[in-house]
PDB file of C-alpha atoms in Angstrom:
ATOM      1  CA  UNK A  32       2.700  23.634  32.468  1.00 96.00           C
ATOM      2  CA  UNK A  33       2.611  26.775  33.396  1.00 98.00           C
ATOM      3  CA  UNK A  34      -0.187  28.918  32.191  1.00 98.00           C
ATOM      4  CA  UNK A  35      -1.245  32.181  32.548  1.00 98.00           C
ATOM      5  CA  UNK A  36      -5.007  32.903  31.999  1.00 98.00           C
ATOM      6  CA  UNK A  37      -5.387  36.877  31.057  1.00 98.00           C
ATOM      7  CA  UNK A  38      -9.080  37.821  31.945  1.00 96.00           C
ATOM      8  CA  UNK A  39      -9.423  35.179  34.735  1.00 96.00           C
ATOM      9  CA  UNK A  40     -13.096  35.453  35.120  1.00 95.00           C
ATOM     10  CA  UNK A  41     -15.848  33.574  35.266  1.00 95.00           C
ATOM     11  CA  UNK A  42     -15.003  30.556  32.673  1.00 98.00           C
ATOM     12  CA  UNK A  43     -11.492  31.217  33.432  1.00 98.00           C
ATOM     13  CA  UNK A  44     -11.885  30.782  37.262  1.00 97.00           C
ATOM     14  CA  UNK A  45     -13.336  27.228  36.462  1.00 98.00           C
ATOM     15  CA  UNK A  46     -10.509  26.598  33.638  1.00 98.00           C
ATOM     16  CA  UNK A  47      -7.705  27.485  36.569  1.00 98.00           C
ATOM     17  CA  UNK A  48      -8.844  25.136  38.982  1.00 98.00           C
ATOM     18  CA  UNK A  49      -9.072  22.475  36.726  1.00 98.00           C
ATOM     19  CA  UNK A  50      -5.152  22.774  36.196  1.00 98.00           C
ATOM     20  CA  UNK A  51      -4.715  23.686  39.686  1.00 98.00           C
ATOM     21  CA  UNK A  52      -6.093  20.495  40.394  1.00 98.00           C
ATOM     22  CA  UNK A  53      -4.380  18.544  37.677  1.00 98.00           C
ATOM     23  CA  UNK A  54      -0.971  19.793  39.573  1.00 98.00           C
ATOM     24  CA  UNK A  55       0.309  22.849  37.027  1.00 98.00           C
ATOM     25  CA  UNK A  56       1.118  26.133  38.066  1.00 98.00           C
ATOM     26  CA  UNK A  57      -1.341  28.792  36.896  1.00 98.00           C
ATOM     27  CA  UNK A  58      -1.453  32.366  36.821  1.00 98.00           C
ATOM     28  CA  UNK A  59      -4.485  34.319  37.598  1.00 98.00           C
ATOM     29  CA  UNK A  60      -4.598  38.272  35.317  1.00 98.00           C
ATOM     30  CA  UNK A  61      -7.262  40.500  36.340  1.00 96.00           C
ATOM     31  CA  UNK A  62      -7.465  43.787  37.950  1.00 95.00           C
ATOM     32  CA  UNK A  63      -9.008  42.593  41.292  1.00 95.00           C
ATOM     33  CA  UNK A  64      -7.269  39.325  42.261  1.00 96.00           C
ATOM     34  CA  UNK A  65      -9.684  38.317  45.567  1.00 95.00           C
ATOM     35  CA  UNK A  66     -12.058  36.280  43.469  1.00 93.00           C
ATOM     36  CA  UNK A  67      -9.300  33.993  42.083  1.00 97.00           C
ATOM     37  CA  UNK A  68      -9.713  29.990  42.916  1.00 96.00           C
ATOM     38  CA  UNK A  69      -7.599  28.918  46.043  1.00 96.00           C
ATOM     39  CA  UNK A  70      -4.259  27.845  44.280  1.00 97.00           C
ATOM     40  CA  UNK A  71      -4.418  30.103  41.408  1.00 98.00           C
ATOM     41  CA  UNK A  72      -1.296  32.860  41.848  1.00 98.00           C
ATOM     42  CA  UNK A  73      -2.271  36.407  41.597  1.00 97.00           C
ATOM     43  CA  UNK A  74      -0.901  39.108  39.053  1.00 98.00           C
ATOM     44  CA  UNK A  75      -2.992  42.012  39.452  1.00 97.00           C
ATOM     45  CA  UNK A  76      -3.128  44.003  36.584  1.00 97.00           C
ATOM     46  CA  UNK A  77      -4.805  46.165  33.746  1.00 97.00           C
ATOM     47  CA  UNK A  78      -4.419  45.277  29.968  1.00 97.00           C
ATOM     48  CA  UNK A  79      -5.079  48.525  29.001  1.00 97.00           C
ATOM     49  CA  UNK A  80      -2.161  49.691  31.176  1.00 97.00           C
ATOM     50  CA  UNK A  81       1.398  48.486  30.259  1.00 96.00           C
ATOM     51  CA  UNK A  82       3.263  49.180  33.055  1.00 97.00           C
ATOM     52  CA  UNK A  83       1.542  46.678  35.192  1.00 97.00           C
ATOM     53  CA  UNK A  84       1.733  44.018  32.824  1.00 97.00           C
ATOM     54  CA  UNK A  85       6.349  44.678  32.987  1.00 93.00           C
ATOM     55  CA  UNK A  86       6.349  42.109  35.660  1.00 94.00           C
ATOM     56  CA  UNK A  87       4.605  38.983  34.027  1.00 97.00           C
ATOM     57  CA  UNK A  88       6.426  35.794  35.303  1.00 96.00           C
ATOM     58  CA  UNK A  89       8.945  34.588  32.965  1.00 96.00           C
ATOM     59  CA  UNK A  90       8.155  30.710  33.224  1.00 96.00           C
ATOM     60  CA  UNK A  91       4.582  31.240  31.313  1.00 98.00           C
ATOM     61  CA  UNK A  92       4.608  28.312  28.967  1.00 96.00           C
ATOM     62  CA  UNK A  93       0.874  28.992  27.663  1.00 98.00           C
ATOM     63  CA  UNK A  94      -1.354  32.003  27.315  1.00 98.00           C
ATOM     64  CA  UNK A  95      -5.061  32.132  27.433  1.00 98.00           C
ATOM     65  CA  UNK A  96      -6.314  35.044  26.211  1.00 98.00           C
ATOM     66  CA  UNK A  97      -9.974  35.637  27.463  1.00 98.00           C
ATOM     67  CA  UNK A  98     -10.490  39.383  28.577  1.00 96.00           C
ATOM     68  CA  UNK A  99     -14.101  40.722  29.315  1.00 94.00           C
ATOM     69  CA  UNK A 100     -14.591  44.612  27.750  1.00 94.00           C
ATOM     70  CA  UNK A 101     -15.621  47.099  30.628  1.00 90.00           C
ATOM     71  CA  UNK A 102     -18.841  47.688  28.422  1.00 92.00           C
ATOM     72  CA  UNK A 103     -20.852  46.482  25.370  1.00 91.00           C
ATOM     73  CA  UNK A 104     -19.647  48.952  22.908  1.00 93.00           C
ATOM     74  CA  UNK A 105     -17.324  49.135  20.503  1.00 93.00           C
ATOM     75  CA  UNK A 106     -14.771  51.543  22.072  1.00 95.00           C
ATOM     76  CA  UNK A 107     -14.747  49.016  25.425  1.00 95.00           C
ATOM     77  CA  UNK A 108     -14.004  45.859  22.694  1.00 96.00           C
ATOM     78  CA  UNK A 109     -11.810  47.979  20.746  1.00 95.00           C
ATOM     79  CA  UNK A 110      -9.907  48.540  24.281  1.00 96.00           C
ATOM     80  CA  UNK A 111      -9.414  44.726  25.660  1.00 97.00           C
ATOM     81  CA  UNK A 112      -9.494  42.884  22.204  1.00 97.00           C
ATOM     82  CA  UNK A 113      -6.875  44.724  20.133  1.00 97.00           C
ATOM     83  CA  UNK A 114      -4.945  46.835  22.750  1.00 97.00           C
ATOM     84  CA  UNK A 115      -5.062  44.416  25.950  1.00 98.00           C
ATOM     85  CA  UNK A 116      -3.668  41.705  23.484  1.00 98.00           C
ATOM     86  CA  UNK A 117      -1.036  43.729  22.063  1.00 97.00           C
ATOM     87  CA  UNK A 118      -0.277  45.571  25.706  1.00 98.00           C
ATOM     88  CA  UNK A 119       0.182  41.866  27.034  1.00 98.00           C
ATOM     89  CA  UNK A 120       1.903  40.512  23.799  1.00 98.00           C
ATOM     90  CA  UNK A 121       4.599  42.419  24.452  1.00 96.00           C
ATOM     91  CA  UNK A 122       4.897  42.528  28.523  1.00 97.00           C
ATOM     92  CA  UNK A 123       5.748  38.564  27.875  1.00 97.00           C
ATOM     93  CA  UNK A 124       9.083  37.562  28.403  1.00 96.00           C
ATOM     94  CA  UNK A 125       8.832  34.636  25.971  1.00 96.00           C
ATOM     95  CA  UNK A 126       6.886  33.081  22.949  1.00 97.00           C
ATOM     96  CA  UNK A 127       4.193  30.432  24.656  1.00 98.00           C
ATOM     97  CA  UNK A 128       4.455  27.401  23.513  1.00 97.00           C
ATOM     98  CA  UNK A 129       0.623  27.445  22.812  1.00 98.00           C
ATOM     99  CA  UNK A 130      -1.462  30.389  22.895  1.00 98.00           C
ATOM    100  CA  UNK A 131      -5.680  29.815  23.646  1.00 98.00           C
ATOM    101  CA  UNK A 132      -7.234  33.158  21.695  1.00 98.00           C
ATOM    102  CA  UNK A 133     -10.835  32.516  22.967  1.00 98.00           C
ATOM    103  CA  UNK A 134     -13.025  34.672  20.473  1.00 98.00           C
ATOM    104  CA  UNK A 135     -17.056  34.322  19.760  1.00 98.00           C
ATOM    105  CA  UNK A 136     -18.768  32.771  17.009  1.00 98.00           C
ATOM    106  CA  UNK A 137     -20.447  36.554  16.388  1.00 97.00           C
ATOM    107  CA  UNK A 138     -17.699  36.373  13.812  1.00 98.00           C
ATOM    108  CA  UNK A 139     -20.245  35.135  11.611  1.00 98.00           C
ATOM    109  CA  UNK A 140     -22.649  36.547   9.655  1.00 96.00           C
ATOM    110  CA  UNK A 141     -24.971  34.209   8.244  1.00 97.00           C
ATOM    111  CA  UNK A 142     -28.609  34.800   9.318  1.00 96.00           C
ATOM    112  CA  UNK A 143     -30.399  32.435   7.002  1.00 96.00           C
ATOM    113  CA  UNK A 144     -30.590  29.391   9.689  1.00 97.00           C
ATOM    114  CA  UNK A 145     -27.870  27.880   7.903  1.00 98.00           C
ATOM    115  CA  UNK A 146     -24.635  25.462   9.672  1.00 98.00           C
ATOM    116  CA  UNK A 147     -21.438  27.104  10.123  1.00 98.00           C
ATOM    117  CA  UNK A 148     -18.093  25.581  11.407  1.00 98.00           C
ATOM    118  CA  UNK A 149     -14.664  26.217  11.130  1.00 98.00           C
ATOM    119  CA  UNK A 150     -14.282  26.479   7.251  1.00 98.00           C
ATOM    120  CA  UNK A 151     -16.796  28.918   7.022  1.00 98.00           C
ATOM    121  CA  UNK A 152     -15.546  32.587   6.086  1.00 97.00           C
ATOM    122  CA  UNK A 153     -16.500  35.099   9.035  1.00 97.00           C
ATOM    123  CA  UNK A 154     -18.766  38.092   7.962  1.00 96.00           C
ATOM    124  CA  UNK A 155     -19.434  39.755  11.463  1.00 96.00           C
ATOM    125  CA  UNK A 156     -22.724  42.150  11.213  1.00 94.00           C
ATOM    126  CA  UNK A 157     -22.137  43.612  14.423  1.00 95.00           C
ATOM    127  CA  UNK A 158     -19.368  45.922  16.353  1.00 95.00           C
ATOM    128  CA  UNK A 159     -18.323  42.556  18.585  1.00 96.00           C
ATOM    129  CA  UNK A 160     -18.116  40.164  16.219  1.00 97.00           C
ATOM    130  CA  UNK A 161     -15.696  43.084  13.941  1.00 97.00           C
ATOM    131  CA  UNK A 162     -13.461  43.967  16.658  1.00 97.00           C
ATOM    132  CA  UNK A 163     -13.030  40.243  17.542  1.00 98.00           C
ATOM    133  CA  UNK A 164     -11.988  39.297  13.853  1.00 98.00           C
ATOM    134  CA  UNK A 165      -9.422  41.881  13.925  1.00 97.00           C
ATOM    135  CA  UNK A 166      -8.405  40.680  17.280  1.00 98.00           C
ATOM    136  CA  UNK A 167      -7.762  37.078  15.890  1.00 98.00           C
ATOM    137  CA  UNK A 168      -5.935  38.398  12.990  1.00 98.00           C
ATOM    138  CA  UNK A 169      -3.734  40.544  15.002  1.00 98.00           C
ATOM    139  CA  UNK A 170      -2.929  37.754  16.920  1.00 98.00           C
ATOM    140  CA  UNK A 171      -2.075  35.553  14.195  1.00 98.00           C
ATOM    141  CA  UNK A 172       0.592  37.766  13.190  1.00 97.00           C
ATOM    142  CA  UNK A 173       2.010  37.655  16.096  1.00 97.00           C
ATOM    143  CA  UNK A 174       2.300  33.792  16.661  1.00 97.00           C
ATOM    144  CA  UNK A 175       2.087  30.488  14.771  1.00 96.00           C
ATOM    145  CA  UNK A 176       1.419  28.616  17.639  1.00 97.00           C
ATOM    146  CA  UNK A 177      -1.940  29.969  17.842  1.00 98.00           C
ATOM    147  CA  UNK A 178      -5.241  27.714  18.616  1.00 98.00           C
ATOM    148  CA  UNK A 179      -8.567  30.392  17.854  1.00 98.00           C
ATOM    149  CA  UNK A 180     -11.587  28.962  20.294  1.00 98.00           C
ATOM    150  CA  UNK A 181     -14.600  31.132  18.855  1.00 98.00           C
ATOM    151  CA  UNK A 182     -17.145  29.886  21.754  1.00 98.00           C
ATOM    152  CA  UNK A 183     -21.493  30.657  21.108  1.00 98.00           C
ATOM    153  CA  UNK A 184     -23.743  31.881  24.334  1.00 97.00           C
ATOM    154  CA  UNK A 185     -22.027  31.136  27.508  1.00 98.00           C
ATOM    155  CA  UNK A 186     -24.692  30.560  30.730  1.00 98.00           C
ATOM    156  CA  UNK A 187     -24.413  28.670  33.718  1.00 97.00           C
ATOM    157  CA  UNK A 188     -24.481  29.902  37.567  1.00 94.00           C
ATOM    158  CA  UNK A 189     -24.603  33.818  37.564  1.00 91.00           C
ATOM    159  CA  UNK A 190     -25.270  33.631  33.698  1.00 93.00           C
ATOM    160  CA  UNK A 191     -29.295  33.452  33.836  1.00 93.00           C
ATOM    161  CA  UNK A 192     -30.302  36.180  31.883  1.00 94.00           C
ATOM    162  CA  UNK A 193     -32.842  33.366  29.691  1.00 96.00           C
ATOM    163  CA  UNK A 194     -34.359  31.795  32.541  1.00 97.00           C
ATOM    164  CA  UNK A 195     -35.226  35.213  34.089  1.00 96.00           C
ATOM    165  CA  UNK A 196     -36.689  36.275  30.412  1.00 96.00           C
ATOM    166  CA  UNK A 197     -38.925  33.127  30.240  1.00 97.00           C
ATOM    167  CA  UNK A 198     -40.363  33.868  33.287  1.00 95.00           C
ATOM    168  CA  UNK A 199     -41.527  37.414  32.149  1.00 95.00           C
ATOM    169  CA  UNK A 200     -45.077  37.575  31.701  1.00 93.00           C
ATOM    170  CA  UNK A 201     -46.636  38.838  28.557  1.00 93.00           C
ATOM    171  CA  UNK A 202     -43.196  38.091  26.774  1.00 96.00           C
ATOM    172  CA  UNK A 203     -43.312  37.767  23.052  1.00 97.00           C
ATOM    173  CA  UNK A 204     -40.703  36.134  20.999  1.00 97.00           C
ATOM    174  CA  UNK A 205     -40.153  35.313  17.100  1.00 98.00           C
ATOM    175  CA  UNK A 206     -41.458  32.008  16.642  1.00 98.00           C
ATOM    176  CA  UNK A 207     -41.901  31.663  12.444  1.00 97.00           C
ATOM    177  CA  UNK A 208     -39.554  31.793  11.163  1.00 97.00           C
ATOM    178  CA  UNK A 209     -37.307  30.066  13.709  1.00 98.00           C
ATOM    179  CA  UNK A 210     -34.401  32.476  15.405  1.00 98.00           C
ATOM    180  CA  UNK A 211     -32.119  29.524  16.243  1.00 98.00           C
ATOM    181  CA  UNK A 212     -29.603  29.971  18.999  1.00 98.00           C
ATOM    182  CA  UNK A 213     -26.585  28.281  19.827  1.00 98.00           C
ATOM    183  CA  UNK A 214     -24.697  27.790  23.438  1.00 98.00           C
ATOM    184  CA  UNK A 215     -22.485  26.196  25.846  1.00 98.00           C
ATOM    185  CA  UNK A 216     -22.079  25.515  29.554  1.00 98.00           C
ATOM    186  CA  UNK A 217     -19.959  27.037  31.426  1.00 98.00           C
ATOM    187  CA  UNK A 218     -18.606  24.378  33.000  1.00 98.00           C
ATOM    188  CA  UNK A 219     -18.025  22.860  29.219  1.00 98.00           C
ATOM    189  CA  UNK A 220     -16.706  26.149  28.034  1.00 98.00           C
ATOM    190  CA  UNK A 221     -13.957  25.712  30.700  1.00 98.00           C
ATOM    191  CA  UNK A 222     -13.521  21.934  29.882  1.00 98.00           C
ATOM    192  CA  UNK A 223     -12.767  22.914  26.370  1.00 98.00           C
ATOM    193  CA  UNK A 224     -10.384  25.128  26.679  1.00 98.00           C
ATOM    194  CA  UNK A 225      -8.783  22.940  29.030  1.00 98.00           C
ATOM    195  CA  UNK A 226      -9.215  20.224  26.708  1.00 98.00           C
ATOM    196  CA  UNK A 227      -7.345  22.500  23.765  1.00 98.00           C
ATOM    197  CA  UNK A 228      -4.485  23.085  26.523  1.00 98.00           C
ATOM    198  CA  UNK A 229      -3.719  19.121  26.984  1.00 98.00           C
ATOM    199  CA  UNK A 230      -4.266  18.106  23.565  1.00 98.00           C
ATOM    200  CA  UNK A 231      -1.438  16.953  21.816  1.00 95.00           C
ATOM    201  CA  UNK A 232      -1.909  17.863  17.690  1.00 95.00           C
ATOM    202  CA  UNK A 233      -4.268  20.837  17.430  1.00 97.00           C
ATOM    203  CA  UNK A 234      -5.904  22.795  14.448  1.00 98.00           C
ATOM    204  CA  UNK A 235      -5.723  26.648  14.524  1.00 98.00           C
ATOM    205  CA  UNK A 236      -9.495  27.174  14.944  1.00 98.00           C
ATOM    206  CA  UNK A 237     -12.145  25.500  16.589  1.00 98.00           C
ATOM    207  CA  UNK A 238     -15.661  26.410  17.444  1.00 98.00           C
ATOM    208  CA  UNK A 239     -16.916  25.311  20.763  1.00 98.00           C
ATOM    209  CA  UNK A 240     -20.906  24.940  21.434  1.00 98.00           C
ATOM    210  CA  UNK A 241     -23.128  22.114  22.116  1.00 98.00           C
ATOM    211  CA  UNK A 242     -24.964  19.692  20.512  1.00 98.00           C
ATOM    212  CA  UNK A 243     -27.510  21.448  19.646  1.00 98.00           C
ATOM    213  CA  UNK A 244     -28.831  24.648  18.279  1.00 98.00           C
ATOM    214  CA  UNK A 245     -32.069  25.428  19.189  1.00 98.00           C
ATOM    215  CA  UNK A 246     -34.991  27.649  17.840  1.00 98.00           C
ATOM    216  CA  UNK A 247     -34.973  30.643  20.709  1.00 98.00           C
ATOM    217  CA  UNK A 248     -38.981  30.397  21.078  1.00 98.00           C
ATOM    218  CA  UNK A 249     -38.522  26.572  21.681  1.00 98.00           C
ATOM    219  CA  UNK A 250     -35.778  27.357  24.673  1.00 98.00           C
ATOM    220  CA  UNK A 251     -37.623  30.201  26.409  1.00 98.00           C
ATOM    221  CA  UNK A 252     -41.152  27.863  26.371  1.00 98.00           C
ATOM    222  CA  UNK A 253     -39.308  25.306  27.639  1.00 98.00           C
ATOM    223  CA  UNK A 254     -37.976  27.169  30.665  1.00 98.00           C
ATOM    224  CA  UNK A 255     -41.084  28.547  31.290  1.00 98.00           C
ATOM    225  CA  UNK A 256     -42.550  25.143  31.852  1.00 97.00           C
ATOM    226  CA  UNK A 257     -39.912  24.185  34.132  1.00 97.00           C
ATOM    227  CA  UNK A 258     -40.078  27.400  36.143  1.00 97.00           C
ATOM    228  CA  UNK A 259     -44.462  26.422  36.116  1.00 96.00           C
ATOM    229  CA  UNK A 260     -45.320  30.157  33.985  1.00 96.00           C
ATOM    230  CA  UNK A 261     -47.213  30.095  30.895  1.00 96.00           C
ATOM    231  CA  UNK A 262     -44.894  30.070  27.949  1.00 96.00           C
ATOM    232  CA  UNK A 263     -44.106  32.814  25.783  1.00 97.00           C
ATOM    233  CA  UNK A 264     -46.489  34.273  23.021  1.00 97.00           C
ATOM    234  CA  UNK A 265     -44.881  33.313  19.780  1.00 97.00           C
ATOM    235  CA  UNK A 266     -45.323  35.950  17.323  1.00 97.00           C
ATOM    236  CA  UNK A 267     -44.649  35.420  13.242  1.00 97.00           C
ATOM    237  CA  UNK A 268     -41.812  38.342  11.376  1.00 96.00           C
ATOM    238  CA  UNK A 269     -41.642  38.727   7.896  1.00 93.00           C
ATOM    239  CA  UNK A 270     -38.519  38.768   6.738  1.00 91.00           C
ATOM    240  CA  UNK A 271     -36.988  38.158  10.102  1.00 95.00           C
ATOM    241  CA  UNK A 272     -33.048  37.063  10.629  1.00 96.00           C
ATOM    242  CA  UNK A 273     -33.054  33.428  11.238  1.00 97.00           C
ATOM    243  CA  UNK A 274     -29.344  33.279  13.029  1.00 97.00           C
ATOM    244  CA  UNK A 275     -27.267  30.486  12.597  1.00 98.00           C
ATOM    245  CA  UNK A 276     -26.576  27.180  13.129  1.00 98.00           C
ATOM    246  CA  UNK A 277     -23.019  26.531  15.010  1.00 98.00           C
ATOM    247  CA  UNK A 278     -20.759  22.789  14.235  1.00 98.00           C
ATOM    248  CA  UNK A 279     -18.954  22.010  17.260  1.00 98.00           C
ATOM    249  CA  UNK A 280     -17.747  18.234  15.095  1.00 98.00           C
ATOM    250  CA  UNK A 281     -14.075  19.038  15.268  1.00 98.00           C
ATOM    251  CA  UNK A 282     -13.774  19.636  18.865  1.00 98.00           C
ATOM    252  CA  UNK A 283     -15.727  16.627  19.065  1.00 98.00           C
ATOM    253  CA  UNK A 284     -14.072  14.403  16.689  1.00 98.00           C
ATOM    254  CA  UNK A 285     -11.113  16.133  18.661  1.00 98.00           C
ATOM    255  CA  UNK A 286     -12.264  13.766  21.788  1.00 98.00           C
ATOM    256  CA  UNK A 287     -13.858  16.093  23.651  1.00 98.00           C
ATOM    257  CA  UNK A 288     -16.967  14.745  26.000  1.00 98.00           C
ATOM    258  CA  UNK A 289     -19.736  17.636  27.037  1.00 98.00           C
ATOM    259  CA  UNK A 290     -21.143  17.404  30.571  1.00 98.00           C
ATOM    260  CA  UNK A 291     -24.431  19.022  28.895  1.00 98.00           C
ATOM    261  CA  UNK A 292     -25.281  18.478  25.177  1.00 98.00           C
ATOM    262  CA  UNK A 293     -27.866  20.196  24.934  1.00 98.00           C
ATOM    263  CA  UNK A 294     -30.090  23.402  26.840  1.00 98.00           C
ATOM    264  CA  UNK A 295     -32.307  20.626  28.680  1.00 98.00           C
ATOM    265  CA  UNK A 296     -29.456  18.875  30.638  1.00 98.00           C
ATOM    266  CA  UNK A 297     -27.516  22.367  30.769  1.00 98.00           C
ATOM    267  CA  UNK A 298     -30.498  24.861  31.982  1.00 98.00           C
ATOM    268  CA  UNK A 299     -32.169  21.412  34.304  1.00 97.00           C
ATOM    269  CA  UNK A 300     -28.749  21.691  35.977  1.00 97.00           C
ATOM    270  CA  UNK A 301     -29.032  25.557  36.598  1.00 97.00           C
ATOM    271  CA  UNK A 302     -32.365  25.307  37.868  1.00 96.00           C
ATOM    272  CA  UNK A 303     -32.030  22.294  40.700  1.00 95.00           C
ATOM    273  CA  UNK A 304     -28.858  24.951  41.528  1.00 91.00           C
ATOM    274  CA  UNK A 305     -31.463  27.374  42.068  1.00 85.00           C
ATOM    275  CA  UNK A 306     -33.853  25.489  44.002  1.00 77.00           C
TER     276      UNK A 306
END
């Protein structure tokens, strides 16, 4: 294969040296190419500006779309989402035979605690989740060989923003009704998508998370005991959203294996990292 990872980031850095290592030839986009994995081949460039993308290797065989916006607003998602992917869409000198679109399970709007999975109809609430719908219908029209990866709350090494929180004193989070929270490794995030690349008979649209979705108040008191603070105060909303609850069974019934099913075995790995 060769594959060319646009927005070769974190997760994507882990994704290319998985194929670098299974022996394909992988192409590294981003604007500053000194952070790419030894093996990966640089194209330095800038969605946003087409006449850097005029030189994209002809050979690309599959396309992993996977861009980070500059900020969190709606302008920056506007930017990456709809006009990186149509900037890069047409810099490519063929059709790849499989195209990754990784998008975000924001897409969704339920807020009752209720499951969602693939067959569920997107509602997205907020500016992210919008600009990422339109980005995976834009991108549908532009291929039918298309495979959507809408992936939940991405942490791992560098990605600690929780365990920092939990360690606040004084902090106060919803505990009735539940908030529930869904997740993924890092490391699993990349074996997914890698996963999606290799397998032989996909469906258009998967959702990747782990095992299990979590009430937030039960994953910030649980850090806090691990990290030896006293655990959050739990406070009780009226009326408060209760998120969602994300399916990851097709990937799954797909054959895909996590490394960490669940925030225990995920965060417990973080934290000896950080010992």
């Amino acid at each position: 294969m060769h594959v060319l990872i646009a927005g070769c980031g974190d997760v994507g850095g882990v994704l290319a040296g998985a194929l670098v290592d299974d022996g394909h030839v992988v192409y590294g986009l981003k604007r500053d190419t000194s952070t790419l994995p030894d093996g990966v081949r640089p194209f330095a460039a800038d969605l946003l500006k087409p006449e850097t993308l005029s030189g994209l290797p002809a050979d690309i065989d599959r396309l992993v779309f996977m861009p980070t916006p500059a900020s969190r607003d709606l302008a920056a998602y506007a930017d990456v989402f709809i006009h990186g992917w149509n900037n890069l869409w047409c810099g490519l000198k063929q059709v790849p035979v499989r195209t990754l679109l990784v998008s975000s399970t924001a897409v969704f709007g339920e807020s009752k605690g209720g499951w969602v999975n693939e067959e569920t109809v997107p509602g997205p609430t907020g500016f992210n989740g919008r600009a990422l719908l339109e980005m995976e219908r834009l991108a549908a029209r532009c291929t039918d060989r298309l495979v959507t990866v809408r992936i939940s709350g991405i942490y791992g090494p560098g990605r600690e923003r929780l365990i920092r929180q939990a360690a606040s004193p004084g902090l106060e989070v919803q505990q009735s009704p539940p908030f529930y929270t869904n997740r993924i490794h890092r490391d699993d995030a990349a074996a997914a998508l890698q996963h999606l690349l290799y397998l032989e008979n996909t469906q258009s649209l998967y959702l990747a998370t782990d095992d299990m979705p979590a009430p937030r108040y039960e994953v910030l008191s649980w850090l806090a005991r691990e990290q030896g603070v006293p655990p959050p105060i739990g406070v009780a909303l009226e009326n408060a959203s209760c998120g969602k609850r994300v399916s990851n069974r097709r990937l799954r019934q797909s054959g895909f294996g996590l490394t960490y099913p669940d925030y225990r075995s995920g965060y417990g790995a973080v934290l000896r990292q950080r010992q």
